[in-house]
mmCIF file of C-alpha atoms in Angstrom:
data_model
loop_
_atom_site.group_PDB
_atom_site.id
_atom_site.type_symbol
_atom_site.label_atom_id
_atom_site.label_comp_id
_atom_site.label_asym_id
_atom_site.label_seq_id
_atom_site.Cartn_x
_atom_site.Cartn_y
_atom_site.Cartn_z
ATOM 1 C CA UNK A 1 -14.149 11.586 -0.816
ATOM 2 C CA UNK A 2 -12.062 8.410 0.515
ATOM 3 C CA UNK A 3 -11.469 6.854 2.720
ATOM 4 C CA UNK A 4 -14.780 6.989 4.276
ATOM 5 C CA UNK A 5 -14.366 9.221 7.332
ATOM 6 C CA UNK A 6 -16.034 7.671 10.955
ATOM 7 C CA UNK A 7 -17.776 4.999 9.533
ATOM 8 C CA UNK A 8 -18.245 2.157 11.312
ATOM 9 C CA UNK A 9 -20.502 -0.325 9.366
ATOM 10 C CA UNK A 10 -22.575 -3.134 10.706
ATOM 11 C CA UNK A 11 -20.826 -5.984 10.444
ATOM 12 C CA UNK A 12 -23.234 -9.364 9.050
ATOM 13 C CA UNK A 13 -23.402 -13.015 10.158
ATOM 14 C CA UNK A 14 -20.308 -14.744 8.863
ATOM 15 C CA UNK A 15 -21.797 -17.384 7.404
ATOM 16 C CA UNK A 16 -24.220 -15.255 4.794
ATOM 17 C CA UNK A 17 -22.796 -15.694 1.099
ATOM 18 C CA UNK A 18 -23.581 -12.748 -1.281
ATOM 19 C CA UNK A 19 -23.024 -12.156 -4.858
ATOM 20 C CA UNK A 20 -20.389 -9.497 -6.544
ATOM 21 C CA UNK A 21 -20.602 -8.740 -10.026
ATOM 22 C CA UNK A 22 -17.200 -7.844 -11.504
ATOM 23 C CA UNK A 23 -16.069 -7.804 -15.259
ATOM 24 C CA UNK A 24 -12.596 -8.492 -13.912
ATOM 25 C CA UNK A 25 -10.481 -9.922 -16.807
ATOM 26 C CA UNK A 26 -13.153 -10.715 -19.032
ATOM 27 C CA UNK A 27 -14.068 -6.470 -19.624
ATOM 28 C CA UNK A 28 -12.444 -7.248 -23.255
ATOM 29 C CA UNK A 29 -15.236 -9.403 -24.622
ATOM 30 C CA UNK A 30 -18.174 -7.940 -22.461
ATOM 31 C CA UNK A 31 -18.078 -10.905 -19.737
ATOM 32 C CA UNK A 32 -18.924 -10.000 -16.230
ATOM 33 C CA UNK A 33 -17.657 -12.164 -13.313
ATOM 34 C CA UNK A 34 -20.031 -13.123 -10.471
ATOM 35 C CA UNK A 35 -18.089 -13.913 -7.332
ATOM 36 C CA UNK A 36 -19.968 -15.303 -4.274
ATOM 37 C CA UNK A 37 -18.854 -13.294 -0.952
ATOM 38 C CA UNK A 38 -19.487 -13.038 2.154
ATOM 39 C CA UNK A 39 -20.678 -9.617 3.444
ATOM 40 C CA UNK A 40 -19.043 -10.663 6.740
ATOM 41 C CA UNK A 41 -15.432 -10.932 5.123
ATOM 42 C CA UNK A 42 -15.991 -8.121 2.647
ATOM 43 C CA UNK A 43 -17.109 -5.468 5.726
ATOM 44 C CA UNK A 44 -13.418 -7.169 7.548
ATOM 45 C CA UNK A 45 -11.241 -6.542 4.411
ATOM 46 C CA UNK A 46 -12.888 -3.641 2.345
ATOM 47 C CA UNK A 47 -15.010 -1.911 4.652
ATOM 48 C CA UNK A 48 -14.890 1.417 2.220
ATOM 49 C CA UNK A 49 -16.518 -0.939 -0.517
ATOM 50 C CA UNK A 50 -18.782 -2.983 1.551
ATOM 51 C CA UNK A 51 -20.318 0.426 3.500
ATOM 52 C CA UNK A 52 -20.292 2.373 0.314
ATOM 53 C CA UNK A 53 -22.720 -0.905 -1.885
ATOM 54 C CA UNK A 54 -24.818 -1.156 1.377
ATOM 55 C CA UNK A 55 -25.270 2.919 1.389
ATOM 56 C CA UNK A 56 -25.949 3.152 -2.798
ATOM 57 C CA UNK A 57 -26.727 -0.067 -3.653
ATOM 58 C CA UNK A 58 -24.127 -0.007 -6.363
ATOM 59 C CA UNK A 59 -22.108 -3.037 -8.003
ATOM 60 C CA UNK A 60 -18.795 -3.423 -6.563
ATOM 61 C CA UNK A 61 -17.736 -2.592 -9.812
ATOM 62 C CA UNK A 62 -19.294 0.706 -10.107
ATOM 63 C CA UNK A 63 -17.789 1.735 -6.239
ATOM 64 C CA UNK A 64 -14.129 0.436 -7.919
ATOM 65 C CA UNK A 65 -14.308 2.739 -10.756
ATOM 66 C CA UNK A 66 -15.093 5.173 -8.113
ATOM 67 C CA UNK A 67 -11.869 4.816 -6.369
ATOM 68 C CA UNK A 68 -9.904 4.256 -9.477
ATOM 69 C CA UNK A 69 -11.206 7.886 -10.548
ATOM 70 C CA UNK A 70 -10.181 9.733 -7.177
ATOM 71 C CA UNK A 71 -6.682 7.703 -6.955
ATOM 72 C CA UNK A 72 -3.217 10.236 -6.904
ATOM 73 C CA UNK A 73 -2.007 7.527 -8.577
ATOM 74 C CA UNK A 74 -2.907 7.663 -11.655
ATOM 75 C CA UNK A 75 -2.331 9.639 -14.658
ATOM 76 C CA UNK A 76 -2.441 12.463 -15.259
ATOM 77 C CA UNK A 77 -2.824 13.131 -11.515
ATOM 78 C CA UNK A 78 0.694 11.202 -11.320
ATOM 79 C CA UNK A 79 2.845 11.851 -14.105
ATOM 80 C CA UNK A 80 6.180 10.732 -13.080
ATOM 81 C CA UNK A 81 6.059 6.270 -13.003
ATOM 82 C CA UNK A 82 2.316 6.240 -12.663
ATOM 83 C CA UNK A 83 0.101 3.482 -12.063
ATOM 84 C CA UNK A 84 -2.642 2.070 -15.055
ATOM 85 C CA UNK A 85 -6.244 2.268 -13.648
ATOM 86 C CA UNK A 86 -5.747 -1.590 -14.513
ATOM 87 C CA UNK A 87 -3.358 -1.980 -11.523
ATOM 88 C CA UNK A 88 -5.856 -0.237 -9.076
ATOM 89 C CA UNK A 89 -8.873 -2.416 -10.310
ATOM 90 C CA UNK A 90 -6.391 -5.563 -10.035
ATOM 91 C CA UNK A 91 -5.889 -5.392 -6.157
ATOM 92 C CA UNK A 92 -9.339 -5.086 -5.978
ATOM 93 C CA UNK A 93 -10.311 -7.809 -8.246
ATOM 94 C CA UNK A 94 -7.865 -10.178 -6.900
ATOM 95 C CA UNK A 95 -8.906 -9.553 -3.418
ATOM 96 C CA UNK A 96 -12.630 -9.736 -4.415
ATOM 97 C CA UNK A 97 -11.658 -13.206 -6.130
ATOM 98 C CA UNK A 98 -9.966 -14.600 -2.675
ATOM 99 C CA UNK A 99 -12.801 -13.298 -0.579
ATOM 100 C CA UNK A 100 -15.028 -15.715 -2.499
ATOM 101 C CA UNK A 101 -12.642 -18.572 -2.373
ATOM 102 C CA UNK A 102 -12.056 -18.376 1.683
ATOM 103 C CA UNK A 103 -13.613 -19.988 4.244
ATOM 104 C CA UNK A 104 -15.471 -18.468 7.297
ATOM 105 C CA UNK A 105 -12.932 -16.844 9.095
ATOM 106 C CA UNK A 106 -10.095 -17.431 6.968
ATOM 107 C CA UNK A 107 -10.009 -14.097 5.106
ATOM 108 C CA UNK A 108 -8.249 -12.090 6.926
ATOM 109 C CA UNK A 109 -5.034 -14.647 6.884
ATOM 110 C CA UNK A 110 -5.475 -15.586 3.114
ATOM 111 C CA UNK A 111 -5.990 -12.358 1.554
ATOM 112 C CA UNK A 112 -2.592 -10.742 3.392
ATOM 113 C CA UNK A 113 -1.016 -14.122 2.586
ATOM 114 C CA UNK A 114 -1.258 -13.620 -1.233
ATOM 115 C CA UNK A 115 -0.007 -10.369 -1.601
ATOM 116 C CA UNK A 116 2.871 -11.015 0.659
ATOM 117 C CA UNK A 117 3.846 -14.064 -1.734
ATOM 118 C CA UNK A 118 2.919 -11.827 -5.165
ATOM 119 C CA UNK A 119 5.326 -9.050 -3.552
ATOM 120 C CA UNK A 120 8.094 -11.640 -3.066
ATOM 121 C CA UNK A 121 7.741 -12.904 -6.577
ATOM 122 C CA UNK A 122 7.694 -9.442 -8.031
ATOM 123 C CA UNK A 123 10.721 -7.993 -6.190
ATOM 124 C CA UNK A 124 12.452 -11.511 -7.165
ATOM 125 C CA UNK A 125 11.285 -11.083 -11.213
ATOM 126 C CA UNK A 126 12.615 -7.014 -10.564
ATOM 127 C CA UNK A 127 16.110 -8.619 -9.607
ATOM 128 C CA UNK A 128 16.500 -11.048 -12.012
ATOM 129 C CA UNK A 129 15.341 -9.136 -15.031
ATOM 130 C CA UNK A 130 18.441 -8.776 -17.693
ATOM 131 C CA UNK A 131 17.238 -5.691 -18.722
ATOM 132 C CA UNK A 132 17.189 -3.707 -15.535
ATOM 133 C CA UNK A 133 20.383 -1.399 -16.360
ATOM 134 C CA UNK A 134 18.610 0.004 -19.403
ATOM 135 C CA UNK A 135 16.010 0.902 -16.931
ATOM 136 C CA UNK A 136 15.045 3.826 -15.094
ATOM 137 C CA UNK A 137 13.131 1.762 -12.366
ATOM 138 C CA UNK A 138 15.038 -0.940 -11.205
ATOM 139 C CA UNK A 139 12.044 -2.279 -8.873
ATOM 140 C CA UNK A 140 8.769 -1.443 -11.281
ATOM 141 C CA UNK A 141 6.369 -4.477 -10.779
ATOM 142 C CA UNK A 142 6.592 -4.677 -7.091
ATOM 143 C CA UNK A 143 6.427 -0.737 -7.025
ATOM 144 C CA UNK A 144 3.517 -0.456 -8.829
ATOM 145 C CA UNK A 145 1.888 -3.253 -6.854
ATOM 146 C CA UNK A 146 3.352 -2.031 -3.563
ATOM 147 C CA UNK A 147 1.520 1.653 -4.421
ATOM 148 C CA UNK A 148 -1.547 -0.184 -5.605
ATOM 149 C CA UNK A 149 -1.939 -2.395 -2.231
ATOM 150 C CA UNK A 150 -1.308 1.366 -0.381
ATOM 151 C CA UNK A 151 -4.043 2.735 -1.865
ATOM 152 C CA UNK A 152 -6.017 -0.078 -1.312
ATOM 153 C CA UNK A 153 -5.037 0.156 1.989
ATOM 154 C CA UNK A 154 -5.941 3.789 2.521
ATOM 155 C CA UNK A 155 -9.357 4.070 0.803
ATOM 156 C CA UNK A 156 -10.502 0.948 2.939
ATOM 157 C CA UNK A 157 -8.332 1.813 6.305
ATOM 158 C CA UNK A 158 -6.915 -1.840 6.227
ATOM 159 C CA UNK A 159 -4.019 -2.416 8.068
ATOM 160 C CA UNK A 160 -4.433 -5.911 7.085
ATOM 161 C CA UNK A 161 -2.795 -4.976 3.964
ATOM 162 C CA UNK A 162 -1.130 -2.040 5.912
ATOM 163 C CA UNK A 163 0.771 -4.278 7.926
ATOM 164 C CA UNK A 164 2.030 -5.955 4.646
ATOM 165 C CA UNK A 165 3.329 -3.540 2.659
ATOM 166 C CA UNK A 166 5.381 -2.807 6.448
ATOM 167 C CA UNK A 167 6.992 -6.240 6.452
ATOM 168 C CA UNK A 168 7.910 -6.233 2.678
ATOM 169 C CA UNK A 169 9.582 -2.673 2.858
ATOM 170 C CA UNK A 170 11.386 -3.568 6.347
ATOM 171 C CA UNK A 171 12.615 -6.657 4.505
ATOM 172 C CA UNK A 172 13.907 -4.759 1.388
ATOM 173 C CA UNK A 173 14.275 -1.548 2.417
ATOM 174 C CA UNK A 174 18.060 -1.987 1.983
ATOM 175 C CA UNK A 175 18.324 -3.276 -1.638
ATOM 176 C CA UNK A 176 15.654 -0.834 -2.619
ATOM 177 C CA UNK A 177 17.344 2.633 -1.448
ATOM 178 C CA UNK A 178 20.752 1.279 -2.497
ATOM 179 C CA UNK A 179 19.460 1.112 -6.280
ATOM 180 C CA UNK A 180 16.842 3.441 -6.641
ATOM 181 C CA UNK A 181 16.708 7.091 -7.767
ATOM 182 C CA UNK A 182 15.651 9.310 -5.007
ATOM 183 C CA UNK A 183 12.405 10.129 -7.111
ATOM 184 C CA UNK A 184 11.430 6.891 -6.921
ATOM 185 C CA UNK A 185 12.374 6.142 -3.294
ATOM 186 C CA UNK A 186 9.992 8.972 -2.775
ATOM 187 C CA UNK A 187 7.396 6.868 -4.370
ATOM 188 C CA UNK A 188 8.188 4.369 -2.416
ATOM 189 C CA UNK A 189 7.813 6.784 1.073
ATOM 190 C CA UNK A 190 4.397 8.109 -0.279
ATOM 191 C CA UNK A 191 3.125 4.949 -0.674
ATOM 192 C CA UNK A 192 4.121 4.402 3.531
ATOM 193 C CA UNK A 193 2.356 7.034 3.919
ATOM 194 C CA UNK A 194 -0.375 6.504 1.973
ATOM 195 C CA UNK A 195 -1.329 2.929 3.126
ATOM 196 C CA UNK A 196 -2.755 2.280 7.244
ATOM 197 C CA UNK A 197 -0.494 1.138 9.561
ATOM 198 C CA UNK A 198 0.527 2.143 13.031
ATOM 199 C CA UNK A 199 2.447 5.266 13.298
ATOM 200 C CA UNK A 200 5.792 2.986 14.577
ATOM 201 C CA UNK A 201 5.483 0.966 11.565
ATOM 202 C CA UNK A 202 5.746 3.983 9.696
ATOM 203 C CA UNK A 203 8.316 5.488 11.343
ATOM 204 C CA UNK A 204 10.415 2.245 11.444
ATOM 205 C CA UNK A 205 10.339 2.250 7.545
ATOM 206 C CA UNK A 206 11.206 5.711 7.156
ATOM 207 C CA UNK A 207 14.179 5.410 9.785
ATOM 208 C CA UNK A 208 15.584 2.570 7.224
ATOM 209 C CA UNK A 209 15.307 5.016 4.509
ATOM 210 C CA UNK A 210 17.202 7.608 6.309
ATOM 211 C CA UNK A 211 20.070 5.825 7.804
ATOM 212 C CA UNK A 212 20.892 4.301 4.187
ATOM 213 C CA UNK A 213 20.041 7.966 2.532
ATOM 214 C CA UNK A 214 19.885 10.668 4.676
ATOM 215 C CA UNK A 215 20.289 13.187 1.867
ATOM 216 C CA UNK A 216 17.080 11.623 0.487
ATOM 217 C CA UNK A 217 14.925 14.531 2.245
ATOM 218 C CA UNK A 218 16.780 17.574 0.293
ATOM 219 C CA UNK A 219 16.395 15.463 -3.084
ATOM 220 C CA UNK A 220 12.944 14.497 -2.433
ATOM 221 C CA UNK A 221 12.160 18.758 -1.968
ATOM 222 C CA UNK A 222 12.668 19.248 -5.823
ATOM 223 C CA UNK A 223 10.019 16.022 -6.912
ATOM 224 C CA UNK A 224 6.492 17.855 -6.013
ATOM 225 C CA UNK A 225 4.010 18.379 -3.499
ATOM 226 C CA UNK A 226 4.228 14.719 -2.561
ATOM 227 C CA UNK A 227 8.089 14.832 -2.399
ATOM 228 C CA UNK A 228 8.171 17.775 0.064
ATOM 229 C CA UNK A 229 5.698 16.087 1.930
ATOM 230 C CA UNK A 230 8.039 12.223 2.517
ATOM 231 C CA UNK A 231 10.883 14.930 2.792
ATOM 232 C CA UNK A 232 9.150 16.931 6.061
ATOM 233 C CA UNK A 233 8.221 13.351 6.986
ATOM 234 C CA UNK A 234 11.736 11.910 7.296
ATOM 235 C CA UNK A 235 13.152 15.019 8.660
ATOM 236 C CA UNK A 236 10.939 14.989 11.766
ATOM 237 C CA UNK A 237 12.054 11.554 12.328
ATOM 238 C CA UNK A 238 15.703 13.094 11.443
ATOM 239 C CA UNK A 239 15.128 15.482 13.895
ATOM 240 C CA UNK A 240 13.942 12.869 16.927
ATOM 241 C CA UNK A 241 16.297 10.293 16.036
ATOM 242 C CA UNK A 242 18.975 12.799 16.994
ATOM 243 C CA UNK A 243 17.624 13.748 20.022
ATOM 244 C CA UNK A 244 17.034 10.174 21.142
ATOM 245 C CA UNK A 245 21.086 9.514 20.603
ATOM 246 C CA UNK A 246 21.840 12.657 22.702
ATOM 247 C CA UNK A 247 19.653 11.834 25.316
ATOM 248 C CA UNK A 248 21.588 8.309 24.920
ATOM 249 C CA UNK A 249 24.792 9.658 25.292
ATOM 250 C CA UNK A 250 23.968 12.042 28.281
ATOM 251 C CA UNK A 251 23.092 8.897 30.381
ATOM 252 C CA UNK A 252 25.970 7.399 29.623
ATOM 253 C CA UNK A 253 27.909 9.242 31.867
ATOM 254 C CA UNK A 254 25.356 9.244 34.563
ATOM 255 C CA UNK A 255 25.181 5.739 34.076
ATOM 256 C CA UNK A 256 28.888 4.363 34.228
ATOM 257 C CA UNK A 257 28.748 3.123 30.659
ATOM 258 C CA UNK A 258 32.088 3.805 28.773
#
């Protein structure tokens, strides 16, 4: 059902403030949260949820629980590290919650800007945790959130938030493949593929992955649907990454380069 295929919703004046009822953390004792946002900000950031609440006239709650429902994700769907419906309604919540606190035409820098810093902090908590050699994940906060923001990302074809999950993996890539179990380097590779960003993003995070592990693609073939699917992924780019050096080192020749 999502994303939304073709639409292309009509955007409203900026400066229009509208209210979003969410239970957010309060669903424990009944409370609902009621978050002023603009329509103008939510159709820039979350197109899939504005469109969708414009279309049915549903809470954004309601179109959330939607998304959590049809999300890959999420057990039992995903069975090996998956995510809590919590951690899906979380991305949206928080995002929802910074909508309402930005200013006209700041939401598309403040709403990147604080999942960028919540990825640093998490990757930095991942490292420093004591217990991490007892543990089968090494990176699990900022891999769940990483997956979460992806999905995010794809239901509402943001490369907003597509564009960060590229910069965080380009910046970690390294420690991340030198630690992790190829299963869960695989979850990291869905998750690229998952989220929307430009095909060269993509490819640029995937080439990282395969110069640090190129055995990673004949691992990833016993992990799954999903795992043959990053595995076919990277060995296309396998495939045109060694064409690209031969073609490099026939012009050397040609081209007097020793």
């Amino acid at each position: 059902m999502f994303p939304l295929s073709g639409f292309a919703p009509v955007v409203p004046a900026p400066g229009i403030l509208e209210r979003v009822r969410w239970r957010g953390h309060q669903a424990y004792d009944g409370h609902r949260s009621v978050l002023a946002v603009r329509p103008h900000s939510l159709a820039d950031i979350l197109p899939a949820v504005y469109e969708e609440r414009e279309r049915l006239q549903y809470d954004a709650e309601l179109l959330i629980d939607r998304f959590v429902a049809d999300c890959p994700e999420v057990y039992p769907r995903c069975r090996f590290n998956p995510l809590r419906e919590e951690e899906i309604r979380e991305v949206y919540y928080v995002t929802l919650r910074e909508l309402s606190r930005s200013s006209i035409g700041s939401a598309e820098l403040d709403v990147p800007t604080i999942w960028q810093r919540r990825l640093e902090r998490l990757i930095e908590v991942d490292r420093a945790d004591v217990r991490v050699s007892s543990r089968f994940f090494v990176h699990r906060r900022s891999n769940h959130l990483f997956r979460a923001l992806a999905e995010l990302s794809y239901v509402n074809r943001s490369a907003r938030i597509g564009h960060v999950l590229y910069s965080f993996f380009i910046r970690h890539a390294s420690q991340i493949v030198a630690v992790e179990t190829s299963a869960t380097i695989g979850q990291w590779c869905n998750a690229i593929l998952r989220a929307t960003m430009s095909e060269s993003q993509r490819a640029e995070c995937f080439r990282r992955v395969y110069e640090l592990r190129p055995d990673l693609p004949q691992s990833l073939r016993r992990h799954g649907r999903r795992g043959q699917l990053v595995a076919e992924c990277i060995e296309r780019l396998s495939i045109d990454m060694s064409a690209e050096r031969r073609s490099i080192g026939l012009d050397r020749p040609r081209l007097g380069v020793q």
